[in-house]
Amino acid sequence: MVSYKWLLVTLSSLLALRLININTSYAAALIDKGNNRKLKIFYTKDDIRGWNSVLIGKVIMIGTSLKSKEKMPQSKIHENTRATVRLYSSEGIKINDILYIINEKNLIIARITVLSIFYSKTFGFLLVGDGNLILANIGDRVVHRREADYSKYAFAHNARGDYYSDIGQTGKAISHYNKTLKHDSGNPEAHLSLGYIYLNNNMLNFAYKEFHEAYRWIGRLYDNEDKYLLLKGLVETRYKEVYYQSLPKEIRLNYINDGIKYSKEALRIYPNSKEVNLYLGMFYYKNPEPNDIDAKNQFLKVIDLDPNNIDAYIALAELYYKHRNNKKARQYAEQALRIDPLNKRAKFIISISE
C-alpha cells in the first residue's frame, strides 16, 4: 500500500519539475522572441531619424538602490533608481554599458548603466543597472546600441579619416570625418578627431563644438583613454578661450567653470595627468574669484608628477609673490631658471621679489 507521505512527495516533485519546464520553456520563448531583434528608437516625439538598436530584454523589477537612499532627501526616497532586466541574451553586454528603456512607441524613457550581470536558474541571464527610472515601468523593453548596428559607411569613412590624419593630410581627414557624421551624426570618434584637428589649428569655436558633440555621446566611447582625451580636449579648448582671447566677464567665468568641471571629470579617469592637473590649477588661480589654496595644491602635484615642469614653478612663484612671501617666490622662480636659464618670467619675479 502506497503511503500518503510518499504520494505527497511524489506529487510535489512532479509539480516542481512542471514549473521548471514552464520556466525553461518561457525563457526559451523569450529568447526566440527577442534575440537579435533590431528596432529604431527615438529620443523625442519629433525625432524622425532615430537610432538603430538591438532589443536585449525586459524590465522585471524597479527599485531604489541603497547607495541612492543614503544620498536622497526623505521626501524623494520613493524615486526609482535601479532596474533588474531579464535578458534574451547576455552576448555583447558589459559592465558600464549604457542601455535604454523604451515605451510602446519606441521612445526612450530612461537610460541605465550596467552594474552587474549574472545567471539565474529560474530566469536565465539577468542584469542590474542604475539610472533615473521615474518614467519606466515593469515590462518595458530594454535595448542596446551596439557599434555593429551603426552604419558600415560611417565606420569606413572614420577609418579613412584616421588614416589621412595620421599622414598629415588634414583636409582629406576632415572630409571623411564629416562623411562619417552624415551617416552617423552621433559618432563620438569622428567628433573627437575633428575637435583635435581644430584645436591644433587654434580654431577654438569649431573645436569646442566638436568636443561638445562627442561629449553628448560619451556613452558610446568604450575606451577610457578616448574618454580622457575627449575631456582633456574640452579642458584645453576652454583654457585657450579664457586666457588667449578677450571675452566678456560673464562668459569668461562660465568658461572657467566649464574648465574646472571637465578637468575634474578627466582626473577621475586619469588622476596623474600632468596636463590636466596644471590646467585645473590655472583655472583655480586665474579666476575672478581665485581659489589660491586649491591652485597651490594642484601646482605642487604637477611638480611631484613632473619635477621639470616650468609652468608649475612659475605659477607657484607668482602665487607666493601675490601673498607677499618673497622668499618662496624667489625659491620657485630659481627652480624654473635651473631648468630654463633664459626664462624671462622667472628672472622678472626674482627681480621684483628682492
GROMACS .gro file of C-alpha atoms in nm:
model
  354
    1MET     CA    1   0.000   0.000   0.000
    2VAL     CA    2   0.140   0.338  -0.103
    3SER     CA    3   0.181   0.574   0.189
    4TYR     CA    4   0.018   0.916   0.184
    5LYS     CA    5   0.352   1.080   0.265
    6TRP     CA    6   0.525   0.918  -0.031
    7LEU     CA    7   0.241   1.023  -0.263
    8LEU     CA    8   0.265   1.382  -0.141
    9VAL     CA    9   0.640   1.392  -0.202
   10THR     CA   10   0.595   1.245  -0.549
   11LEU     CA   11   0.326   1.498  -0.643
   12SER     CA   12   0.542   1.783  -0.509
   13SER     CA   13   0.837   1.664  -0.716
   14LEU     CA   14   0.625   1.639  -1.031
   15LEU     CA   15   0.486   1.986  -0.971
   16ALA     CA   16   0.839   2.126  -0.924
   17LEU     CA   17   0.953   1.961  -1.248
   18ARG     CA   18   0.647   2.103  -1.424
   19LEU     CA   19   0.729   2.452  -1.300
   20ILE     CA   20   1.090   2.415  -1.409
   21ASN     CA   21   0.975   2.305  -1.753
   22ILE     CA   22   0.736   2.600  -1.773
   23ASN     CA   23   1.012   2.844  -1.673
   24THR     CA   24   1.256   2.683  -1.915
   25SER     CA   25   1.002   2.694  -2.198
   26TYR     CA   26   0.914   3.054  -2.117
   27ALA     CA   27   1.281   3.155  -2.112
   28ALA     CA   28   1.336   2.982  -2.446
   29ALA     CA   29   1.034   3.156  -2.594
   30LEU     CA   30   1.158   3.486  -2.457
   31ILE     CA   31   1.496   3.435  -2.622
   32ASP     CA   32   1.342   3.328  -2.954
   33LYS     CA   33   1.109   3.629  -2.950
   34GLY     CA   34   1.363   3.895  -2.866
   35ASN     CA   35   1.715   3.782  -2.953
   36ASN     CA   36   1.883   3.996  -3.222
   37ARG     CA   37   1.563   4.186  -3.299
   38LYS     CA   38   1.652   4.527  -3.438
   39LEU     CA   39   1.450   4.835  -3.353
   40LYS     CA   40   1.451   5.201  -3.443
   41ILE     CA   41   1.431   5.404  -3.121
   42PHE     CA   42   1.376   5.777  -3.067
   43TYR     CA   43   1.485   6.037  -2.812
   44THR     CA   44   1.190   6.272  -2.869
   45LYS     CA   45   0.847   6.259  -3.030
   46ASP     CA   46   0.972   6.490  -3.305
   47ASP     CA   47   1.273   6.271  -3.387
   48ILE     CA   48   1.219   6.117  -3.731
   49ARG     CA   49   1.569   5.977  -3.784
   50GLY     CA   50   1.606   5.769  -3.468
   51TRP     CA   51   1.875   5.521  -3.369
   52ASN     CA   52   1.929   5.164  -3.473
   53SER     CA   53   1.932   4.936  -3.169
   54VAL     CA   54   1.900   4.573  -3.063
   55LEU     CA   55   1.630   4.451  -2.826
   56ILE     CA   56   1.802   4.271  -2.537
   57GLY     CA   57   1.540   4.218  -2.265
   58LYS     CA   58   1.263   4.347  -2.040
   59VAL     CA   59   1.248   4.519  -1.703
   60ILE     CA   60   1.124   4.277  -1.435
   61MET     CA   61   1.192   4.482  -1.122
   62ILE     CA   62   1.237   4.850  -1.034
   63GLY     CA   63   1.358   4.981  -0.700
   64THR     CA   64   1.582   5.229  -0.526
   65SER     CA   65   1.947   5.146  -0.463
   66LEU     CA   66   2.079   5.160  -0.107
   67LYS     CA   67   2.351   5.399  -0.221
   68SER     CA   68   2.091   5.636  -0.364
   69LYS     CA   69   1.880   5.616  -0.048
   70GLU     CA   70   2.174   5.741   0.157
   71LYS     CA   71   2.203   6.050  -0.062
   72MET     CA   72   1.833   6.124  -0.117
   73PRO     CA   73   1.619   6.352   0.099
   74GLN     CA   74   1.348   6.157   0.280
   75SER     CA   75   1.083   6.325   0.065
   76LYS     CA   76   1.231   6.170  -0.251
   77ILE     CA   77   1.312   5.826  -0.119
   78HIS     CA   78   1.045   5.674  -0.345
   79GLU     CA   79   1.221   5.775  -0.666
   80ASN     CA   80   1.331   5.475  -0.870
   81THR     CA   81   1.699   5.440  -0.949
   82ARG     CA   82   1.770   5.069  -1.004
   83ALA     CA   83   1.631   4.819  -1.254
   84THR     CA   84   1.662   4.443  -1.289
   85VAL     CA   85   1.644   4.333  -1.652
   86ARG     CA   86   1.575   3.984  -1.781
   87LEU     CA   87   1.799   3.934  -2.084
   88TYR     CA   88   1.717   3.747  -2.402
   89SER     CA   89   2.093   3.701  -2.436
   90SER     CA   90   2.395   3.836  -2.249
   91GLU     CA   91   2.608   3.845  -2.565
   92GLY     CA   92   2.780   4.179  -2.616
   93ILE     CA   93   2.667   4.330  -2.284
   94LYS     CA   94   2.942   4.454  -2.050
   95ILE     CA   95   2.967   4.624  -1.711
   96ASN     CA   96   2.932   5.005  -1.750
   97ASP     CA   97   2.748   4.974  -2.084
   98ILE     CA   98   2.470   5.227  -2.139
   99LEU     CA   99   2.129   5.071  -2.209
  100TYR     CA  100   1.798   5.238  -2.295
  101ILE     CA  101   1.447   5.162  -2.172
  102ILE     CA  102   1.175   5.231  -2.430
  103ASN     CA  103   0.796   5.253  -2.422
  104GLU     CA  104   0.542   5.100  -2.661
  105LYS     CA  105   0.614   5.375  -2.917
  106ASN     CA  106   0.989   5.302  -2.910
  107LEU     CA  107   1.050   5.634  -2.735
  108ILE     CA  108   1.340   5.639  -2.488
  109ILE     CA  109   1.208   5.693  -2.135
  110ALA     CA  110   1.515   5.604  -1.929
  111ARG     CA  111   1.883   5.525  -1.951
  112ILE     CA  112   2.067   5.282  -1.723
  113THR     CA  113   2.431   5.196  -1.663
  114VAL     CA  114   2.502   4.823  -1.624
  115LEU     CA  115   2.629   4.740  -1.273
  116SER     CA  116   2.627   4.359  -1.280
  117ILE     CA  117   2.535   4.063  -1.500
  118PHE     CA  118   2.454   3.720  -1.358
  119TYR     CA  119   2.274   3.392  -1.430
  120SER     CA  120   1.965   3.262  -1.253
  121LYS     CA  121   1.842   2.904  -1.297
  122THR     CA  122   1.485   3.031  -1.292
  123PHE     CA  123   1.511   3.342  -1.510
  124GLY     CA  124   1.829   3.290  -1.711
  125PHE     CA  125   2.060   3.586  -1.762
  126LEU     CA  126   1.980   3.899  -1.564
  127LEU     CA  127   2.145   4.237  -1.523
  128VAL     CA  128   2.113   4.517  -1.272
  129GLY     CA  129   2.154   4.878  -1.378
  130ASP     CA  130   2.128   5.225  -1.225
  131GLY     CA  131   1.960   5.531  -1.371
  132ASN     CA  132   1.668   5.772  -1.339
  133LEU     CA  133   1.373   5.535  -1.380
  134ILE     CA  134   1.081   5.755  -1.277
  135LEU     CA  135   0.916   5.709  -1.619
  136ALA     CA  136   0.999   5.339  -1.653
  137ASN     CA  137   0.766   5.051  -1.572
  138ILE     CA  138   0.795   4.677  -1.520
  139GLY     CA  139   0.759   4.509  -1.857
  140ASP     CA  140   0.922   4.791  -2.056
  141ARG     CA  141   1.168   4.679  -2.319
  142VAL     CA  142   1.542   4.739  -2.294
  143VAL     CA  143   1.766   4.800  -2.594
  144HIS     CA  144   2.138   4.834  -2.660
  145ARG     CA  145   2.309   5.047  -2.922
  146ARG     CA  146   2.597   4.839  -3.050
  147GLU     CA  147   2.870   4.956  -3.282
  148ALA     CA  148   2.784   4.675  -3.520
  149ASP     CA  149   2.445   4.836  -3.570
  150TYR     CA  150   2.577   5.172  -3.683
  151SER     CA  151   2.621   5.242  -4.050
  152LYS     CA  152   2.905   5.047  -4.207
  153TYR     CA  153   2.971   5.352  -4.423
  154ALA     CA  154   3.027   5.564  -4.111
  155PHE     CA  155   3.297   5.328  -3.986
  156ALA     CA  156   3.461   5.311  -4.327
  157HIS     CA  157   3.482   5.690  -4.356
  158ASN     CA  158   3.601   5.725  -3.997
  159ALA     CA  159   3.884   5.478  -4.062
  160ARG     CA  160   3.984   5.674  -4.373
  161GLY     CA  161   3.974   5.995  -4.173
  162ASP     CA  162   4.211   5.841  -3.917
  163TYR     CA  163   4.445   5.731  -4.195
  164TYR     CA  164   4.464   6.074  -4.358
  165SER     CA  165   4.501   6.241  -4.020
  166ASP     CA  166   4.796   6.013  -3.935
  167ILE     CA  167   4.979   6.102  -4.257
  168GLY     CA  168   4.914   6.474  -4.218
  169GLN     CA  169   4.654   6.524  -4.493
  170THR     CA  170   4.419   6.725  -4.274
  171GLY     CA  171   4.182   6.836  -4.549
  172LYS     CA  172   4.105   6.481  -4.658
  173ALA     CA  173   4.075   6.374  -4.294
  174ILE     CA  174   3.815   6.644  -4.226
  175SER     CA  175   3.625   6.544  -4.539
  176HIS     CA  176   3.599   6.180  -4.431
  177TYR     CA  177   3.510   6.263  -4.071
  178ASN     CA  178   3.226   6.483  -4.200
  179LYS     CA  179   3.109   6.198  -4.424
  180THR     CA  180   3.113   5.976  -4.115
  181LEU     CA  181   2.879   6.220  -3.942
  182LYS     CA  182   2.641   6.227  -4.238
  183HIS     CA  183   2.585   5.854  -4.186
  184ASP     CA  184   2.605   5.864  -3.804
  185SER     CA  185   2.566   6.213  -3.659
  186GLY     CA  186   2.638   6.094  -3.304
  187ASN     CA  187   2.967   5.921  -3.383
  188PRO     CA  188   3.188   6.038  -3.092
  189GLU     CA  189   3.516   5.925  -3.250
  190ALA     CA  190   3.461   6.145  -3.556
  191HIS     CA  191   3.364   6.447  -3.342
  192LEU     CA  192   3.665   6.383  -3.118
  193SER     CA  193   3.908   6.366  -3.410
  194LEU     CA  194   3.765   6.682  -3.568
  195GLY     CA  195   3.791   6.856  -3.232
  196TYR     CA  196   4.163   6.792  -3.209
  197ILE     CA  197   4.223   6.898  -3.568
  198TYR     CA  198   4.052   7.231  -3.499
  199LEU     CA  199   4.218   7.270  -3.158
  200ASN     CA  200   4.566   7.215  -3.306
  201ASN     CA  201   4.487   7.489  -3.559
  202ASN     CA  202   4.353   7.725  -3.287
  203MET     CA  203   4.003   7.718  -3.438
  204LEU     CA  204   3.864   7.715  -3.088
  205ASN     CA  205   3.494   7.771  -3.161
  206PHE     CA  206   3.493   7.479  -3.404
  207ALA     CA  207   3.700   7.266  -3.165
  208TYR     CA  208   3.462   7.316  -2.874
  209LYS     CA  209   3.159   7.246  -3.091
  210GLU     CA  210   3.304   6.908  -3.198
  211PHE     CA  211   3.426   6.814  -2.850
  212HIS     CA  212   3.089   6.907  -2.701
  213GLU     CA  213   2.907   6.689  -2.956
  214ALA     CA  214   3.139   6.399  -2.869
  215TYR     CA  215   3.067   6.466  -2.501
  216ARG     CA  216   2.694   6.428  -2.567
  217TRP     CA  217   2.766   6.078  -2.696
  218ILE     CA  218   3.039   5.986  -2.448
  219GLY     CA  219   2.846   5.672  -2.354
  220ARG     CA  220   2.943   5.529  -2.693
  221LEU     CA  221   3.313   5.558  -2.613
  222TYR     CA  222   3.413   5.220  -2.470
  223ASP     CA  223   3.779   5.305  -2.408
  224ASN     CA  224   3.863   5.518  -2.102
  225GLU     CA  225   4.162   5.658  -2.290
  226ASP     CA  226   3.926   5.804  -2.552
  227LYS     CA  227   3.703   5.947  -2.279
  228TYR     CA  228   4.008   6.106  -2.115
  229LEU     CA  229   4.126   6.253  -2.446
  230LEU     CA  230   3.781   6.398  -2.505
  231LEU     CA  231   3.769   6.562  -2.161
  232LYS     CA  232   4.127   6.686  -2.196
  233GLY     CA  233   4.033   6.841  -2.531
  234LEU     CA  234   3.741   7.023  -2.369
  235VAL     CA  235   3.969   7.144  -2.087
  236GLU     CA  236   4.240   7.271  -2.323
  237THR     CA  237   3.989   7.443  -2.550
  238ARG     CA  238   3.822   7.626  -2.264
  239TYR     CA  239   4.165   7.723  -2.123
  240LYS     CA  240   4.275   7.879  -2.452
  241GLU     CA  241   3.941   8.056  -2.494
  242VAL     CA  242   3.964   8.202  -2.142
  243TYR     CA  243   4.328   8.311  -2.140
  244TYR     CA  244   4.415   8.368  -2.507
  245GLN     CA  245   4.100   8.554  -2.610
  246SER     CA  246   3.917   8.866  -2.498
  247LEU     CA  247   3.582   8.765  -2.351
  248PRO     CA  248   3.307   8.940  -2.157
  249LYS     CA  249   3.342   8.877  -1.784
  250GLU     CA  250   3.029   8.663  -1.751
  251ILE     CA  251   3.121   8.438  -2.043
  252ARG     CA  252   3.478   8.410  -1.917
  253LEU     CA  253   3.356   8.297  -1.576
  254ASN     CA  254   3.124   8.038  -1.735
  255TYR     CA  255   3.412   7.902  -1.941
  256ILE     CA  256   3.632   7.878  -1.631
  257ASN     CA  257   3.361   7.681  -1.454
  258ASP     CA  258   3.335   7.455  -1.758
  259GLY     CA  259   3.710   7.402  -1.746
  260ILE     CA  260   3.703   7.308  -1.378
  261LYS     CA  261   3.414   7.066  -1.435
  262TYR     CA  262   3.579   6.891  -1.731
  263SER     CA  263   3.916   6.882  -1.551
  264LYS     CA  264   3.765   6.702  -1.253
  265GLU     CA  265   3.593   6.450  -1.482
  266ALA     CA  266   3.919   6.385  -1.667
  267LEU     CA  267   4.112   6.339  -1.342
  268ARG     CA  268   3.861   6.081  -1.225
  269ILE     CA  269   3.975   5.872  -1.520
  270TYR     CA  270   4.347   5.962  -1.509
  271PRO     CA  271   4.436   6.124  -1.173
  272ASN     CA  272   4.805   6.160  -1.261
  273SER     CA  273   4.762   6.365  -1.576
  274LYS     CA  274   5.028   6.636  -1.561
  275GLU     CA  275   4.849   6.847  -1.822
  276VAL     CA  276   4.502   6.840  -1.668
  277ASN     CA  277   4.631   6.895  -1.314
  278LEU     CA  278   4.815   7.203  -1.442
  279TYR     CA  279   4.509   7.333  -1.627
  280LEU     CA  280   4.294   7.283  -1.316
  281GLY     CA  281   4.547   7.476  -1.107
  282MET     CA  282   4.539   7.761  -1.360
  283PHE     CA  283   4.160   7.769  -1.360
  284TYR     CA  284   4.165   7.800  -0.980
  285TYR     CA  285   4.440   8.064  -0.984
  286LYS     CA  286   4.347   8.284  -1.281
  287ASN     CA  287   3.988   8.324  -1.175
  288PRO     CA  288   3.784   8.638  -1.097
  289GLU     CA  289   3.719   8.461  -0.767
  290PRO     CA  290   4.050   8.275  -0.721
  291ASN     CA  291   4.097   7.970  -0.504
  292ASP     CA  292   4.466   8.005  -0.422
  293ILE     CA  293   4.487   7.711  -0.181
  294ASP     CA  294   4.350   7.462  -0.434
  295ALA     CA  295   4.563   7.621  -0.704
  296LYS     CA  296   4.878   7.578  -0.495
  297ASN     CA  297   4.793   7.213  -0.425
  298GLN     CA  298   4.741   7.145  -0.796
  299PHE     CA  299   5.076   7.306  -0.889
  300LEU     CA  300   5.256   7.109  -0.620
  301LYS     CA  301   5.101   6.790  -0.754
  302VAL     CA  302   5.221   6.877  -1.104
  303ILE     CA  303   5.576   6.923  -0.974
  304ASP     CA  304   5.551   6.592  -0.792
  305LEU     CA  305   5.448   6.425  -1.120
  306ASP     CA  306   5.691   6.625  -1.334
  307PRO     CA  307   5.984   6.785  -1.145
  308ASN     CA  308   6.087   6.977  -1.460
  309ASN     CA  309   5.754   7.148  -1.524
  310ILE     CA  310   5.848   7.514  -1.562
  311ASP     CA  311   5.488   7.636  -1.584
  312ALA     CA  312   5.411   7.495  -1.238
  313TYR     CA  313   5.722   7.657  -1.083
  314ILE     CA  314   5.639   7.995  -1.240
  315ALA     CA  315   5.277   7.973  -1.125
  316LEU     CA  316   5.386   7.893  -0.768
  317ALA     CA  317   5.636   8.180  -0.775
  318GLU     CA  318   5.362   8.421  -0.885
  319LEU     CA  319   5.122   8.282  -0.628
  320TYR     CA  320   5.366   8.329  -0.339
  321TYR     CA  321   5.462   8.677  -0.461
  322LYS     CA  322   5.091   8.766  -0.466
  323HIS     CA  323   5.073   8.668  -0.098
  324ARG     CA  324   5.390   8.869  -0.016
  325ASN     CA  325   5.604   8.565   0.052
  326ASN     CA  326   5.906   8.685  -0.144
  327LYS     CA  327   6.132   8.411  -0.014
  328LYS     CA  328   5.912   8.134  -0.150
  329ALA     CA  329   5.851   8.330  -0.470
  330ARG     CA  330   6.227   8.355  -0.538
  331GLN     CA  331   6.275   7.991  -0.448
  332TYR     CA  332   6.031   7.867  -0.713
  333ALA     CA  333   6.149   8.121  -0.970
  334GLU     CA  334   6.507   8.000  -0.920
  335GLN     CA  335   6.390   7.642  -0.967
  336ALA     CA  336   6.243   7.747  -1.301
  337LEU     CA  337   6.571   7.913  -1.401
  338ARG     CA  338   6.764   7.595  -1.328
  339ILE     CA  339   6.551   7.424  -1.590
  340ASP     CA  340   6.542   7.717  -1.833
  341PRO     CA  341   6.821   7.971  -1.763
  342LEU     CA  342   6.672   8.214  -2.017
  343ASN     CA  343   6.319   8.220  -1.877
  344LYS     CA  344   6.219   8.588  -1.871
  345ARG     CA  345   5.925   8.547  -1.637
  346ALA     CA  346   6.135   8.372  -1.374
  347LYS     CA  347   6.401   8.647  -1.397
  348PHE     CA  348   6.135   8.914  -1.358
  349ILE     CA  349   5.986   8.753  -1.047
  350ILE     CA  350   6.332   8.730  -0.889
  351SER     CA  351   6.397   9.098  -0.966
  352ILE     CA  352   6.073   9.223  -0.811
  353SER     CA  353   6.092   8.996  -0.506
  354GLU     CA  354   6.436   9.109  -0.390
   0.00000   0.00000   0.00000
